[in-house]
Amino acid sequence: GPVDLVFRGDVWRDDPENGGRGSVRMPLTAERPRTPVPAQDVVLRATAVPADIELTVRVLLPDGKPARGFEVLLDPAPRGTPGRVKTDAEGRVRFRGLTDQPVTLAVKPPPARASALAPLRESNVQPARRTVTLELATPLLLEGSVVDAKGVPVEGASVMVNRNFGLGMPETKTAADGRFTLALPPTLKERVEVWAAAKRADGVFLYADISGVEPRAGPLRIEVKPHRGW
């Protein structure tokens, strides 16, 4: 029956960016799907993919200043290239060894600034651009409190929005007074589902989930109750 034929390999060529001196590696790939077998003549035409592209990413705060010490995530990351790098004093990171295949970039603010800045994710970034600027924005804040059935604030409860915005589901923990703040994308227009969970000193799990939450509607009060399923 028919089979899928795939060729992958490497070749070396003169480096045009270095006056032809030295060489750079070029990955090759070619595919011939559903090829009948036996076949007398099967030709796979390999296409060279430019390698060793350096992509510089600059991250800016909402006021235009460099975002120093922010973690930038690259996906997919080439072998030998770190997929997570922190920005320098100028808000820059550099990723080397990329091909011309599109990548996804994401910026996750440090925990201390998570409530003041919205996570950012940009897909289909072309490394051939060489330089990309990402501008962080002020987030949409979902604020509220978690209490038990008696109205007592629950400290240390986990609060999560059941929706992945590209960097995982937003999550935080309540303070001593049971209050919490979650940073959401400022462009969010839909209602969301919010979960809250905690463990009492006697080992009993407390849980609640609320659907149809409008983040802009004001403080959200979540009452958690014993949950036997955990």
GROMACS .gro file of C-alpha atoms in nm:
model
  230
    1GLY     CA    1   0.000   0.000   0.000
    2PRO     CA    2   0.105   0.367  -0.015
    3VAL     CA    3   0.351   0.502   0.243
    4ASP     CA    4   0.473   0.842   0.358
    5LEU     CA    5   0.833   0.916   0.258
    6VAL     CA    6   1.022   1.180   0.455
    7PHE     CA    7   1.382   1.297   0.421
    8ARG     CA    8   1.559   1.509   0.677
    9GLY     CA    9   1.925   1.605   0.686
   10ASP     CA   10   2.179   1.886   0.697
   11VAL     CA   11   2.405   2.051   0.442
   12TRP     CA   12   2.666   2.323   0.482
   13ARG     CA   13   2.710   2.633   0.269
   14ASP     CA   14   2.926   2.946   0.270
   15ASP     CA   15   2.809   3.210   0.512
   16PRO     CA   16   2.689   3.507   0.300
   17GLU     CA   17   2.686   3.737   0.603
   18ASN     CA   18   3.056   3.680   0.658
   19GLY     CA   19   3.185   3.749   0.307
   20GLY     CA   20   3.159   3.384   0.213
   21ARG     CA   21   3.408   3.286   0.482
   22GLY     CA   22   3.312   3.004   0.714
   23SER     CA   23   2.997   2.803   0.680
   24VAL     CA   24   2.653   2.769   0.833
   25ARG     CA   25   2.430   2.466   0.873
   26MET     CA   26   2.109   2.447   0.670
   27PRO     CA   27   1.848   2.187   0.770
   28LEU     CA   28   1.681   2.013   0.478
   29THR     CA   29   1.339   1.858   0.473
   30ALA     CA   30   1.126   1.701   0.202
   31GLU     CA   31   0.812   1.488   0.204
   32ARG     CA   32   0.628   1.274  -0.047
   33PRO     CA   33   0.304   1.165   0.122
   34ARG     CA   34   0.111   0.856   0.021
   35THR     CA   35   0.371   0.726  -0.226
   36PRO     CA   36   0.272   0.393  -0.393
   37VAL     CA   37   0.503   0.102  -0.316
   38PRO     CA   38   0.679  -0.046  -0.507
   39ALA     CA   39   0.782   0.263  -0.704
   40GLN     CA   40   1.050   0.269  -0.971
   41ASP     CA   41   1.151   0.634  -0.942
   42VAL     CA   42   1.070   0.842  -0.635
   43VAL     CA   43   1.221   1.189  -0.623
   44LEU     CA   44   1.227   1.392  -0.304
   45ARG     CA   45   1.314   1.755  -0.361
   46ALA     CA   46   1.469   1.893  -0.046
   47THR     CA   47   1.432   2.261   0.032
   48ALA     CA   48   1.700   2.438   0.231
   49VAL     CA   49   1.572   2.624   0.536
   50PRO     CA   50   1.791   2.921   0.639
   51ALA     CA   51   1.930   2.864   0.987
   52ASP     CA   52   2.105   3.063   1.258
   53ILE     CA   53   1.872   3.363   1.250
   54GLU     CA   54   1.906   3.589   1.553
   55LEU     CA   55   1.582   3.741   1.676
   56THR     CA   56   1.594   4.038   1.913
   57VAL     CA   57   1.285   4.095   2.126
   58ARG     CA   58   1.231   4.419   2.315
   59VAL     CA   59   0.964   4.441   2.585
   60LEU     CA   60   0.818   4.777   2.686
   61LEU     CA   61   0.601   4.879   2.980
   62PRO     CA   62   0.273   5.066   2.921
   63ASP     CA   63   0.459   5.397   2.972
   64GLY     CA   64   0.713   5.306   2.703
   65LYS     CA   65   1.000   5.232   2.943
   66PRO     CA   66   1.204   4.909   2.908
   67ALA     CA   67   1.067   4.610   3.099
   68ARG     CA   68   1.373   4.488   3.287
   69GLY     CA   69   1.390   4.136   3.433
   70PHE     CA   70   1.079   4.005   3.256
   71GLU     CA   71   1.076   3.646   3.132
   72VAL     CA   72   1.022   3.602   2.758
   73LEU     CA   73   0.914   3.259   2.636
   74LEU     CA   74   0.993   3.125   2.289
   75ASP     CA   75   0.799   2.836   2.135
   76PRO     CA   76   0.925   2.627   1.968
   77ALA     CA   77   1.282   2.678   2.086
   78PRO     CA   78   1.559   2.529   1.864
   79ARG     CA   79   1.783   2.266   2.016
   80GLY     CA   80   2.052   2.437   2.221
   81THR     CA   81   1.855   2.763   2.249
   82PRO     CA   82   1.696   2.848   2.588
   83GLY     CA   83   1.320   2.880   2.559
   84ARG     CA   84   1.299   3.119   2.857
   85VAL     CA   85   1.520   3.427   2.884
   86LYS     CA   86   1.494   3.735   3.108
   87THR     CA   87   1.518   4.082   2.959
   88ASP     CA   88   1.825   4.298   3.023
   89ALA     CA   89   1.831   4.660   3.144
   90GLU     CA   90   1.710   4.774   2.802
   91GLY     CA   91   1.421   4.528   2.804
   92ARG     CA   92   1.585   4.311   2.536
   93VAL     CA   93   1.645   3.940   2.489
   94ARG     CA   94   1.809   3.763   2.196
   95PHE     CA   95   1.726   3.420   2.061
   96ARG     CA   96   1.983   3.261   1.830
   97GLY     CA   97   1.979   2.962   1.600
   98LEU     CA   98   1.626   3.017   1.468
   99THR     CA   99   1.507   2.916   1.122
  100ASP     CA  100   1.252   3.104   0.912
  101GLN     CA  101   0.969   2.904   1.068
  102PRO     CA  102   0.719   3.118   1.266
  103VAL     CA  103   0.737   3.113   1.646
  104THR     CA  104   0.524   3.223   1.940
  105LEU     CA  105   0.650   3.477   2.192
  106ALA     CA  106   0.503   3.530   2.537
  107VAL     CA  107   0.583   3.763   2.824
  108LYS     CA  108   0.489   3.680   3.180
  109PRO     CA  109   0.522   3.963   3.434
  110PRO     CA  110   0.706   3.886   3.761
  111PRO     CA  111   0.478   3.781   4.049
  112ALA     CA  112   0.529   4.116   4.224
  113ARG     CA  113   0.383   4.297   3.921
  114ALA     CA  114   0.129   4.037   3.809
  115SER     CA  115  -0.167   4.252   3.917
  116ALA     CA  116  -0.036   4.562   3.739
  117LEU     CA  117   0.049   4.416   3.399
  118ALA     CA  118  -0.138   4.182   3.167
  119PRO     CA  119   0.038   3.871   3.032
  120LEU     CA  120   0.115   3.900   2.663
  121ARG     CA  121   0.126   3.637   2.387
  122GLU     CA  122   0.199   3.693   2.018
  123SER     CA  123   0.171   3.408   1.769
  124ASN     CA  124   0.306   3.360   1.417
  125VAL     CA  125   0.611   3.581   1.468
  126GLN     CA  126   0.848   3.563   1.170
  127PRO     CA  127   1.215   3.539   1.287
  128ALA     CA  128   1.321   3.695   0.957
  129ARG     CA  129   1.197   4.027   1.099
  130ARG     CA  130   1.512   4.017   1.317
  131THR     CA  131   1.363   4.264   1.567
  132VAL     CA  132   1.027   4.251   1.746
  133THR     CA  133   0.884   4.495   2.000
  134LEU     CA  134   0.623   4.376   2.249
  135GLU     CA  135   0.426   4.634   2.446
  136LEU     CA  136   0.269   4.533   2.776
  137ALA     CA  137  -0.068   4.673   2.877
  138THR     CA  138  -0.252   4.752   3.197
  139PRO     CA  139  -0.471   4.449   3.275
  140LEU     CA  140  -0.839   4.413   3.340
  141LEU     CA  141  -0.857   4.338   3.713
  142LEU     CA  142  -1.099   4.087   3.858
  143GLU     CA  143  -1.123   4.159   4.230
  144GLY     CA  144  -1.315   3.988   4.503
  145SER     CA  145  -1.304   3.785   4.824
  146VAL     CA  146  -1.343   3.425   4.937
  147VAL     CA  147  -1.540   3.338   5.251
  148ASP     CA  148  -1.669   3.018   5.409
  149ALA     CA  149  -2.033   2.932   5.483
  150LYS     CA  150  -2.019   3.145   5.799
  151GLY     CA  151  -1.888   3.448   5.614
  152VAL     CA  152  -1.536   3.416   5.758
  153PRO     CA  153  -1.260   3.522   5.514
  154VAL     CA  154  -1.053   3.230   5.384
  155GLU     CA  155  -0.680   3.297   5.370
  156GLY     CA  156  -0.461   3.117   5.118
  157ALA     CA  157  -0.746   2.997   4.896
  158SER     CA  158  -0.656   2.933   4.533
  159VAL     CA  159  -0.864   3.138   4.289
  160MET     CA  160  -0.851   3.060   3.918
  161VAL     CA  161  -1.023   3.168   3.598
  162ASN     CA  162  -1.118   2.860   3.398
  163ARG     CA  163  -0.981   2.988   3.070
  164ASN     CA  164  -0.638   2.968   2.910
  165PHE     CA  165  -0.525   3.298   2.758
  166GLY     CA  166  -0.210   3.145   2.611
  167LEU     CA  167  -0.002   3.151   2.927
  168GLY     CA  168  -0.201   2.913   3.138
  169MET     CA  169  -0.510   2.991   3.343
  170PRO     CA  170  -0.484   3.307   3.561
  171GLU     CA  171  -0.446   3.204   3.923
  172THR     CA  172  -0.373   3.368   4.257
  173LYS     CA  173  -0.417   3.314   4.632
  174THR     CA  174  -0.624   3.511   4.879
  175ALA     CA  175  -0.471   3.738   5.141
  176ALA     CA  176  -0.537   3.721   5.516
  177ASP     CA  177  -0.864   3.911   5.469
  178GLY     CA  178  -0.977   3.669   5.195
  179ARG     CA  179  -0.934   3.923   4.917
  180PHE     CA  180  -0.780   3.852   4.578
  181THR     CA  181  -0.694   4.025   4.251
  182LEU     CA  182  -0.657   3.850   3.916
  183ALA     CA  183  -0.502   4.015   3.610
  184LEU     CA  184  -0.688   3.941   3.286
  185PRO     CA  185  -0.629   4.057   2.926
  186PRO     CA  186  -0.761   4.414   2.885
  187THR     CA  187  -0.937   4.316   2.562
  188LEU     CA  188  -1.150   4.048   2.732
  189LYS     CA  189  -1.518   4.096   2.655
  190GLU     CA  190  -1.665   3.756   2.745
  191ARG     CA  191  -1.790   3.636   3.081
  192VAL     CA  192  -1.570   3.383   3.260
  193GLU     CA  193  -1.595   3.096   3.506
  194VAL     CA  194  -1.412   3.134   3.837
  195TRP     CA  195  -1.300   2.855   4.069
  196ALA     CA  196  -1.197   2.881   4.433
  197ALA     CA  197  -1.053   2.605   4.651
  198ALA     CA  198  -0.901   2.581   4.998
  199LYS     CA  199  -0.817   2.326   5.266
  200ARG     CA  200  -0.927   2.376   5.625
  201ALA     CA  201  -0.705   2.298   5.921
  202ASP     CA  202  -0.909   1.979   5.983
  203GLY     CA  203  -0.827   1.855   5.630
  204VAL     CA  204  -1.168   1.929   5.476
  205PHE     CA  205  -1.155   2.072   5.123
  206LEU     CA  206  -1.363   2.378   5.042
  207TYR     CA  207  -1.466   2.457   4.687
  208ALA     CA  208  -1.688   2.678   4.472
  209ASP     CA  209  -1.722   2.761   4.105
  210ILE     CA  210  -1.919   3.049   3.958
  211SER     CA  211  -2.013   3.074   3.591
  212GLY     CA  212  -2.102   3.384   3.392
  213VAL     CA  213  -1.879   3.622   3.588
  214GLU     CA  214  -1.850   3.970   3.438
  215PRO     CA  215  -1.503   4.094   3.541
  216ARG     CA  216  -1.608   4.459   3.509
  217ALA     CA  217  -1.914   4.420   3.732
  218GLY     CA  218  -1.731   4.495   4.057
  219PRO     CA  219  -1.596   4.288   4.349
  220LEU     CA  220  -1.689   3.920   4.337
  221ARG     CA  221  -1.785   3.735   4.657
  222ILE     CA  222  -1.716   3.360   4.650
  223GLU     CA  223  -1.854   3.133   4.920
  224VAL     CA  224  -1.670   2.802   4.941
  225LYS     CA  225  -1.830   2.494   5.093
  226PRO     CA  226  -1.708   2.143   5.185
  227HIS     CA  227  -1.647   1.937   4.876
  228ARG     CA  228  -1.655   1.561   4.927
  229GLY     CA  229  -1.525   1.473   4.583
  230TRP     CA  230  -1.167   1.565   4.672
   0.00000   0.00000   0.00000
